[in-house]
Amino acid sequence: MYEKVNGEINTSAVHVVDLRSDTISKPTPEMREAMATAVVGDDVFGEDPTVAELERRSAELLGKEDAVFVASGTMANLIAIMVHCSQRGSEIISGDNGHTFRFEQGGPAQIAGVQASLIRNNSDGTFSLDELRDRIRKNPDCHEPYTTLVIIENTHNMCGGKVLPLDWIEKVKNISKEYNIPVHMDGARVMNAAVYLKVPVERVVRDVDTVCFCLSKGLGAPIGSILAGSKTFVDKARRTRKVLGGGWRQAGIIAAAGLVALDKMIDRLQEDHDHILQIARGISDMKSKTFQVDLSGVQTNILMMYLDKSIITAKEVQKRLASVFETDEVKVCVKTSSRDAGVIRFVTYWEISDQDVTAAVKKLQLVIREIDNRHN
Ligand SMILES: *Cc1c(COP(=O)(O)O)cnc(C)c1O
């Protein structure tokens, strides 16, 4: 991608590498073609054959009885919580760094009326199983809420795209099952997890009752997520989607892109993982004291770069990465995201090419060298 960056430079075009999120990925030409020719109908009447096909194929891929196409990952998680926790006075157990808790506007509390009980996330996206068992309300008396759901996240976004170990997921299931509590997987990027583990995604989600994944992230589709589970669960989810305003009409137009995503965009995710590792190596090679990555912990398409915020904040570094000055020998603008002054996040997706990665590494090294020189 080449475009002019405001301000600093206007003499030549600048190479922009946008690593803020995989949600930025645009539909592929094949998706646009499929969208243009999709056979559609009114999906609220159950008459859109393309949506039906996407739901059927998704359920099959996940090894679940049924699936429903929804507007977003946030909506998928909210619906799952509303269906699992329909009883008032419900409590969910999840990791404290989970997307449903941190970045969904408190929807579980705000809309579903559910309280969260949080266990500190380990750096690999898991949490303590002993604590899980402790926190489950056993035969709650009139003082306590009912534990109605356990949520796990795979891959774990804020833990840097970590893939949950399969045996840990199985243990979560076994503990939850003892108390008859279902497990929901926020699998926004669960396809990345399957590619990393080199197993069918069906295996990754085997031990959870319900799971959602985003078509609109690394899979490149423009809009939408899938929520899957038992037939009874999905029937209720469909009903809940409607009250949230998510009953849509000729949604086959976008489901068509989702079908291309399932066919063409899963196996290629390895390329995104390779790219993120290349960026991690580029940072690690600098042996900087201020900027660190956990090279051996890089697994999928997300990388966290940790910085010493007593020296410089993420905001300042991000600004420098995105700026290009006349005097810079590297004319590259790298866009990144951050939720914390001490961390910068990089995410790769299908439009990020080998050339983009090489350029981004050059720019990162330039900025790290510059800041290290200034502070040593
Ligand atoms: C992006 C994301 C979501 C929400 O998806 P949207 O489609 O952006 O609403 C949920 N969970 C995780 C882990 C995510 O990364």
Short mmCIF file of C-alpha atoms and ligand atoms in Angstrom, two decimals:
data_model
loop_
_atom_site.label_atom_id
_atom_site.label_comp_id
_atom_site.label_asym_id
_atom_site.label_seq_id
_atom_site.Cartn_x
_atom_site.Cartn_y
_atom_site.Cartn_z
CA MET A 1 0.00 0.00 0.00
CA TYR A 2 1.47 3.39 -0.97
CA GLU A 3 0.02 6.67 0.16
CA LYS A 4 1.06 10.10 1.34
CA VAL A 5 1.41 10.61 5.05
CA ASN A 6 0.35 14.03 6.23
CA GLY A 7 2.87 16.42 7.59
CA GLU A 8 6.34 15.12 7.78
CA ILE A 9 7.10 14.41 4.18
CA ASN A 10 5.61 15.39 0.86
CA THR A 11 8.35 14.82 -1.64
CA SER A 12 7.80 11.14 -2.25
CA ALA A 13 5.29 8.41 -1.67
CA VAL A 14 5.61 6.52 1.55
CA HIS A 15 5.22 2.76 1.96
CA VAL A 16 2.43 2.23 4.53
CA VAL A 17 2.26 -1.05 6.44
CA ASP A 18 -0.91 -1.22 8.50
CA LEU A 19 -0.46 -3.71 11.34
CA ARG A 20 -3.16 -2.32 13.65
CA SER A 21 -5.49 -5.29 13.31
CA ASP A 22 -6.52 -8.15 11.05
CA THR A 23 -10.01 -6.59 11.05
CA ILE A 24 -8.55 -4.15 8.53
CA SER A 25 -8.24 -6.90 5.93
CA LYS A 26 -10.46 -6.26 2.92
CA PRO A 27 -12.49 -8.84 0.99
CA THR A 28 -10.52 -10.68 -1.69
CA PRO A 29 -11.47 -10.21 -5.38
CA GLU A 30 -12.98 -13.70 -5.27
CA MET A 31 -15.17 -12.66 -2.33
CA ARG A 32 -16.37 -9.59 -4.20
CA GLU A 33 -17.25 -11.76 -7.18
CA ALA A 34 -19.13 -14.23 -4.95
CA MET A 35 -20.99 -11.35 -3.29
CA ALA A 36 -22.06 -9.92 -6.64
CA THR A 37 -23.56 -13.19 -7.80
CA ALA A 38 -24.90 -14.59 -4.49
CA VAL A 39 -28.35 -16.15 -4.49
CA VAL A 40 -30.26 -14.44 -1.67
CA GLY A 41 -33.58 -14.41 0.19
CA ASP A 42 -35.05 -13.11 3.44
CA ASP A 43 -32.99 -14.75 6.16
CA VAL A 44 -35.46 -13.84 8.94
CA PHE A 45 -37.91 -16.04 7.04
CA GLY A 46 -35.14 -18.64 6.80
CA GLU A 47 -35.11 -18.18 3.05
CA ASP A 48 -31.56 -17.16 2.24
CA PRO A 49 -29.84 -20.20 0.75
CA THR A 50 -26.35 -18.66 0.92
CA VAL A 51 -26.67 -17.91 4.65
CA ALA A 52 -28.04 -21.42 5.21
CA GLU A 53 -25.08 -22.87 3.34
CA LEU A 54 -22.57 -20.82 5.37
CA GLU A 55 -24.22 -21.92 8.63
CA ARG A 56 -24.31 -25.57 7.57
CA ARG A 57 -20.69 -25.58 6.39
CA SER A 58 -19.52 -23.78 9.56
CA ALA A 59 -21.31 -26.22 11.86
CA GLU A 60 -19.77 -29.12 9.93
CA LEU A 61 -16.28 -27.61 10.11
CA LEU A 62 -16.61 -27.10 13.87
CA GLY A 63 -18.19 -30.50 14.49
CA LYS A 64 -21.24 -28.89 16.13
CA GLU A 65 -24.92 -29.60 15.44
CA ASP A 66 -25.80 -26.15 14.18
CA ALA A 67 -24.52 -22.61 13.68
CA VAL A 68 -25.89 -19.10 13.21
CA PHE A 69 -24.43 -16.20 11.23
CA VAL A 70 -24.26 -12.98 13.29
CA ALA A 71 -23.05 -9.42 12.77
CA SER A 72 -19.88 -9.50 14.87
CA GLY A 73 -17.80 -11.34 17.42
CA THR A 74 -19.15 -9.08 20.14
CA MET A 75 -22.71 -10.00 19.19
CA ALA A 76 -21.80 -13.71 19.08
CA ASN A 77 -20.37 -13.61 22.62
CA LEU A 78 -23.28 -11.56 23.96
CA ILE A 79 -25.82 -13.95 22.44
CA ALA A 80 -23.94 -16.95 23.85
CA ILE A 81 -23.96 -15.36 27.31
CA MET A 82 -27.64 -14.42 27.09
CA VAL A 83 -28.62 -17.94 26.07
CA HIS A 84 -26.43 -19.76 28.61
CA CYS A 85 -27.28 -17.35 31.43
CA SER A 86 -30.99 -16.81 30.92
CA GLN A 87 -31.61 -17.18 34.64
CA ARG A 88 -31.36 -13.90 36.59
CA GLY A 89 -28.63 -13.92 39.23
CA SER A 90 -26.16 -15.64 36.92
CA GLU A 91 -22.39 -15.41 37.08
CA ILE A 92 -19.80 -16.24 34.42
CA ILE A 93 -16.21 -17.24 35.09
CA SER A 94 -13.52 -16.01 32.69
CA GLY A 95 -9.94 -14.78 32.43
CA ASP A 96 -9.36 -11.18 33.53
CA ASN A 97 -7.71 -10.30 30.23
CA GLY A 98 -10.55 -11.72 28.14
CA HIS A 99 -12.10 -9.78 25.29
CA THR A 100 -15.67 -10.34 26.57
CA PHE A 101 -14.73 -8.66 29.83
CA ARG A 102 -12.36 -5.94 28.63
CA PHE A 103 -13.54 -4.87 25.21
CA GLU A 104 -17.25 -5.56 24.83
CA GLN A 105 -18.47 -2.54 26.74
CA GLY A 106 -19.53 -4.60 29.73
CA GLY A 107 -22.25 -6.14 27.55
CA PRO A 108 -22.57 -9.19 29.80
CA ALA A 109 -23.47 -6.84 32.69
CA GLN A 110 -25.08 -4.05 30.70
CA ILE A 111 -27.37 -6.13 28.51
CA ALA A 112 -27.32 -9.72 29.73
CA GLY A 113 -27.46 -8.72 33.44
CA VAL A 114 -24.69 -11.15 34.28
CA GLN A 115 -21.90 -10.75 36.81
CA ALA A 116 -18.33 -11.75 35.98
CA SER A 117 -15.99 -13.65 38.26
CA LEU A 118 -12.47 -13.17 36.93
CA ILE A 119 -9.43 -15.36 37.23
CA ARG A 120 -6.05 -13.82 36.44
CA ASN A 121 -4.92 -14.91 32.98
CA ASN A 122 -1.53 -16.57 32.68
CA SER A 123 0.68 -15.24 29.90
CA ASP A 124 -0.29 -18.22 27.72
CA GLY A 125 -4.01 -17.37 27.80
CA THR A 126 -4.92 -20.07 30.33
CA PHE A 127 -5.92 -19.56 33.98
CA SER A 128 -5.59 -21.58 37.16
CA LEU A 129 -7.77 -24.69 37.17
CA ASP A 130 -7.70 -24.83 40.96
CA GLU A 131 -9.10 -21.35 41.05
CA LEU A 132 -11.74 -22.31 38.51
CA ARG A 133 -12.89 -25.09 40.78
CA ASP A 134 -12.83 -22.76 43.80
CA ARG A 135 -14.87 -20.09 42.11
CA ILE A 136 -17.67 -22.33 40.92
CA ARG A 137 -20.66 -21.78 43.23
CA LYS A 138 -21.53 -25.19 44.59
CA ASN A 139 -25.12 -25.53 45.73
CA PRO A 140 -25.39 -21.76 46.09
CA ASP A 141 -27.49 -20.62 49.00
CA CYS A 142 -29.61 -17.47 48.91
CA HIS A 143 -26.53 -15.25 49.25
CA GLU A 144 -24.86 -16.36 46.04
CA PRO A 145 -25.36 -16.08 42.31
CA TYR A 146 -25.46 -19.20 40.15
CA THR A 147 -22.36 -20.04 38.11
CA THR A 148 -23.86 -20.56 34.68
CA LEU A 149 -20.98 -20.35 32.21
CA VAL A 150 -17.22 -20.60 31.83
CA ILE A 151 -15.63 -18.59 28.99
CA ILE A 152 -12.21 -19.25 27.49
CA GLU A 153 -10.51 -17.35 24.63
CA ASN A 154 -8.60 -19.02 21.78
CA THR A 155 -6.38 -17.65 20.39
CA HIS A 156 -5.93 -15.25 23.28
CA ASN A 157 -5.82 -11.74 21.88
CA MET A 158 -4.30 -9.73 24.75
CA CYS A 159 -1.91 -12.54 25.59
CA GLY A 160 -0.41 -12.07 22.13
CA GLY A 161 -2.32 -14.57 19.98
CA LYS A 162 -1.57 -17.51 22.26
CA VAL A 163 -3.09 -20.90 21.46
CA LEU A 164 -4.71 -22.69 24.40
CA PRO A 165 -3.21 -26.13 25.02
CA LEU A 166 -5.73 -28.85 24.10
CA ASP A 167 -5.22 -30.71 27.37
CA TRP A 168 -5.95 -27.53 29.35
CA ILE A 169 -9.24 -27.08 27.46
CA GLU A 170 -10.14 -30.67 28.28
CA LYS A 171 -9.45 -30.05 31.97
CA VAL A 172 -11.64 -26.92 31.92
CA LYS A 173 -14.40 -29.05 30.44
CA ASN A 174 -14.00 -31.84 32.99
CA ILE A 175 -14.17 -29.48 35.96
CA SER A 176 -17.13 -27.55 34.52
CA LYS A 177 -18.96 -30.74 33.65
CA GLU A 178 -18.75 -31.99 37.23
CA TYR A 179 -20.97 -29.05 38.13
CA ASN A 180 -23.05 -29.10 34.94
CA ILE A 181 -21.71 -25.78 33.73
CA PRO A 182 -21.28 -25.22 29.97
CA VAL A 183 -18.09 -23.82 28.44
CA HIS A 184 -18.09 -21.18 25.70
CA MET A 185 -15.01 -20.51 23.59
CA ASP A 186 -14.50 -16.98 22.29
CA GLY A 187 -12.73 -18.33 19.23
CA ALA A 188 -12.54 -15.07 17.28
CA ARG A 189 -9.26 -16.46 15.85
CA VAL A 190 -9.76 -20.16 16.49
CA MET A 191 -8.81 -20.96 12.88
CA ASN A 192 -5.36 -19.53 13.63
CA ALA A 193 -5.20 -21.88 16.61
CA ALA A 194 -6.06 -24.89 14.43
CA VAL A 195 -3.44 -23.93 11.85
CA TYR A 196 -0.82 -23.50 14.57
CA LEU A 197 -1.65 -26.87 16.14
CA LYS A 198 -1.93 -28.55 12.72
CA VAL A 199 -5.19 -30.23 13.70
CA PRO A 200 -8.72 -29.82 12.31
CA VAL A 201 -10.55 -26.97 14.05
CA GLU A 202 -13.16 -29.52 15.10
CA ARG A 203 -10.55 -30.98 17.45
CA VAL A 204 -9.73 -27.57 18.93
CA VAL A 205 -13.38 -26.95 19.86
CA ARG A 206 -14.21 -30.57 20.78
CA ASP A 207 -14.45 -29.91 24.50
CA VAL A 208 -16.52 -26.73 24.47
CA ASP A 209 -20.30 -26.56 24.29
CA THR A 210 -20.41 -23.43 22.17
CA VAL A 211 -17.90 -21.48 20.09
CA CYS A 212 -17.80 -18.39 17.92
CA PHE A 213 -15.29 -17.25 15.34
CA CYS A 214 -14.86 -14.12 13.23
CA LEU A 215 -15.02 -14.28 9.44
CA SER A 216 -14.02 -10.62 9.37
CA LYS A 217 -10.53 -10.87 10.86
CA GLY A 218 -7.72 -12.99 9.45
CA LEU A 219 -10.19 -14.81 7.21
CA GLY A 220 -10.69 -11.59 5.26
CA ALA A 221 -14.48 -11.46 4.94
CA PRO A 222 -15.97 -7.96 5.23
CA ILE A 223 -18.53 -8.64 7.98
CA GLY A 224 -19.72 -11.36 10.29
CA SER A 225 -19.12 -14.08 12.83
CA ILE A 226 -20.39 -17.60 13.35
CA LEU A 227 -21.81 -18.91 16.63
CA ALA A 228 -22.13 -22.70 16.91
CA GLY A 229 -23.34 -25.31 19.36
CA SER A 230 -26.17 -27.78 19.87
CA LYS A 231 -29.37 -27.50 17.85
CA THR A 232 -31.28 -26.36 20.97
CA PHE A 233 -28.64 -23.72 21.73
CA VAL A 234 -28.61 -22.36 18.19
CA ASP A 235 -32.43 -22.17 18.06
CA LYS A 236 -32.33 -19.97 21.15
CA ALA A 237 -29.36 -18.00 19.78
CA ARG A 238 -31.31 -17.24 16.61
CA ARG A 239 -34.18 -15.91 18.67
CA THR A 240 -31.82 -13.79 20.81
CA ARG A 241 -30.10 -12.43 17.71
CA LYS A 242 -33.46 -11.07 16.59
CA VAL A 243 -34.13 -9.10 19.80
CA LEU A 244 -30.67 -7.54 19.52
CA GLY A 245 -31.62 -6.25 16.09
CA GLY A 246 -29.44 -8.80 14.37
CA GLY A 247 -32.12 -10.49 12.26
CA TRP A 248 -31.08 -9.53 8.79
CA ARG A 249 -32.66 -9.92 5.43
CA GLN A 250 -30.64 -10.64 2.24
CA ALA A 251 -27.53 -11.44 4.26
CA GLY A 252 -26.46 -13.93 1.60
CA ILE A 253 -24.59 -11.02 0.03
CA ILE A 254 -22.10 -11.16 2.90
CA ALA A 255 -22.46 -14.86 3.68
CA ALA A 256 -21.12 -15.45 0.16
CA ALA A 257 -17.84 -13.82 1.19
CA GLY A 258 -17.85 -15.98 4.33
CA LEU A 259 -18.05 -19.13 2.20
CA VAL A 260 -14.99 -18.03 0.23
CA ALA A 261 -13.26 -17.36 3.58
CA LEU A 262 -13.91 -20.95 4.69
CA ASP A 263 -12.71 -22.38 1.37
CA LYS A 264 -9.68 -20.25 0.65
CA MET A 265 -8.51 -18.32 3.68
CA ILE A 266 -7.91 -20.86 6.44
CA ASP A 267 -4.88 -22.79 5.19
CA ARG A 268 -3.07 -19.63 4.18
CA LEU A 269 -3.09 -18.29 7.77
CA GLN A 270 0.32 -19.95 8.23
CA GLU A 271 1.72 -17.19 6.03
CA ASP A 272 0.48 -14.57 8.55
CA HIS A 273 2.09 -16.54 11.37
CA ASP A 274 5.39 -16.68 9.47
CA HIS A 275 5.21 -12.93 8.90
CA ILE A 276 4.63 -12.11 12.56
CA LEU A 277 7.58 -14.33 13.53
CA GLN A 278 9.75 -12.43 11.05
CA ILE A 279 8.76 -9.13 12.70
CA ALA A 280 9.45 -10.61 16.15
CA ARG A 281 12.91 -11.73 15.02
CA GLY A 282 13.63 -8.28 13.60
CA ILE A 283 12.87 -6.74 17.00
CA SER A 284 14.65 -9.42 19.00
CA ASP A 285 17.80 -9.08 16.83
CA MET A 286 18.19 -5.51 18.08
CA LYS A 287 18.91 -6.82 21.61
CA SER A 288 17.36 -3.65 22.98
CA LYS A 289 16.84 -3.20 26.70
CA THR A 290 13.87 -0.91 26.10
CA PHE A 291 12.02 -3.01 23.52
CA GLN A 292 11.38 -6.70 24.12
CA VAL A 293 9.45 -9.51 22.50
CA ASP A 294 8.96 -13.07 23.71
CA LEU A 295 10.34 -14.72 20.59
CA SER A 296 9.73 -18.30 21.71
CA GLY A 297 6.13 -17.40 22.62
CA VAL A 298 5.17 -16.22 19.13
CA GLN A 299 2.53 -18.60 17.81
CA THR A 300 0.01 -16.99 15.49
CA ASN A 301 -0.66 -13.63 13.82
CA ILE A 302 -0.40 -11.34 16.86
CA LEU A 303 2.78 -9.96 18.39
CA MET A 304 3.13 -7.89 21.54
CA MET A 305 6.21 -5.67 21.82
CA TYR A 306 6.82 -4.72 25.44
CA LEU A 307 8.58 -1.48 26.20
CA ASP A 308 10.10 0.13 29.24
CA LYS A 309 7.58 2.90 29.82
CA SER A 310 9.90 4.73 32.21
CA ILE A 311 11.96 5.46 29.08
CA ILE A 312 9.28 5.94 26.44
CA THR A 313 5.54 5.31 26.09
CA ALA A 314 3.76 3.25 23.48
CA LYS A 315 2.03 6.37 22.15
CA GLU A 316 5.35 8.11 21.42
CA VAL A 317 6.81 5.04 19.75
CA GLN A 318 3.66 4.50 17.69
CA LYS A 319 3.78 8.10 16.51
CA ARG A 320 7.40 7.72 15.45
CA LEU A 321 6.70 4.40 13.67
CA ALA A 322 3.93 6.07 11.68
CA SER A 323 5.95 9.20 10.82
CA VAL A 324 8.40 9.62 7.97
CA PHE A 325 10.92 12.44 7.91
CA GLU A 326 12.99 13.74 4.99
CA THR A 327 16.12 12.65 6.81
CA ASP A 328 14.94 9.05 7.37
CA GLU A 329 16.81 6.53 5.29
CA VAL A 330 13.76 4.24 5.53
CA LYS A 331 10.60 5.78 4.03
CA VAL A 332 8.07 3.51 5.69
CA CYS A 333 5.02 4.25 7.85
CA VAL A 334 4.11 1.43 10.24
CA LYS A 335 0.69 1.61 11.90
CA THR A 336 0.20 -0.28 15.15
CA SER A 337 -2.25 -0.49 18.04
CA SER A 338 -1.92 -0.28 21.81
CA ARG A 339 -4.13 -0.59 24.89
CA ASP A 340 -1.40 0.05 27.43
CA ALA A 341 1.53 2.48 27.64
CA GLY A 342 3.94 -0.45 27.91
CA VAL A 343 2.76 -2.58 24.97
CA ILE A 344 2.46 -2.21 21.20
CA ARG A 345 0.53 -4.80 19.22
CA PHE A 346 1.19 -5.95 15.64
CA VAL A 347 -1.25 -8.10 13.68
CA THR A 348 -0.79 -9.62 10.21
CA TYR A 349 -3.39 -10.63 7.61
CA TRP A 350 -3.60 -11.67 3.95
CA GLU A 351 -2.79 -8.30 2.38
CA ILE A 352 0.45 -7.95 4.34
CA SER A 353 3.08 -9.15 1.87
CA ASP A 354 6.70 -10.29 2.23
CA GLN A 355 7.74 -6.81 1.05
CA ASP A 356 5.54 -5.16 3.68
CA VAL A 357 7.13 -7.27 6.41
CA THR A 358 10.66 -6.50 5.23
CA ALA A 359 9.82 -2.79 5.14
CA ALA A 360 8.17 -2.86 8.58
CA VAL A 361 11.19 -4.60 10.11
CA LYS A 362 13.52 -1.97 8.62
CA LYS A 363 11.41 0.81 10.09
CA LEU A 364 11.16 -0.89 13.49
CA GLN A 365 14.91 -1.34 13.61
CA LEU A 366 15.46 2.29 12.67
CA VAL A 367 13.16 3.51 15.44
CA ILE A 368 14.55 1.13 18.07
CA ARG A 369 18.13 2.15 17.21
CA GLU A 370 17.19 5.82 17.33
CA ILE A 371 15.51 5.54 20.76
CA ASP A 372 18.21 3.28 22.18
CA ASN A 373 20.92 5.71 21.05
CA ARG A 374 19.09 8.58 22.65
CA HIS A 375 18.69 6.83 26.01
CA ASN A 376 21.97 4.96 26.44
C1 LIG B 1 -12.20 -9.10 17.76
C2 LIG B 1 -12.55 -9.98 18.90
C3 LIG B 1 -13.89 -10.11 19.32
C4 LIG B 1 -15.01 -9.23 18.80
O1 LIG B 1 -15.20 -9.28 17.46
P1 LIG B 1 -15.90 -8.04 16.70
O2 LIG B 1 -16.30 -8.66 15.43
O3 LIG B 1 -14.85 -7.00 16.57
O4 LIG B 1 -17.05 -7.61 17.53
C5 LIG B 1 -14.15 -11.00 20.32
N1 LIG B 1 -13.18 -11.72 20.89
C6 LIG B 1 -11.90 -11.61 20.52
C7 LIG B 1 -10.87 -12.46 21.18
C8 LIG B 1 -11.53 -10.74 19.52
O5 LIG B 1 -10.25 -10.61 19.17
#
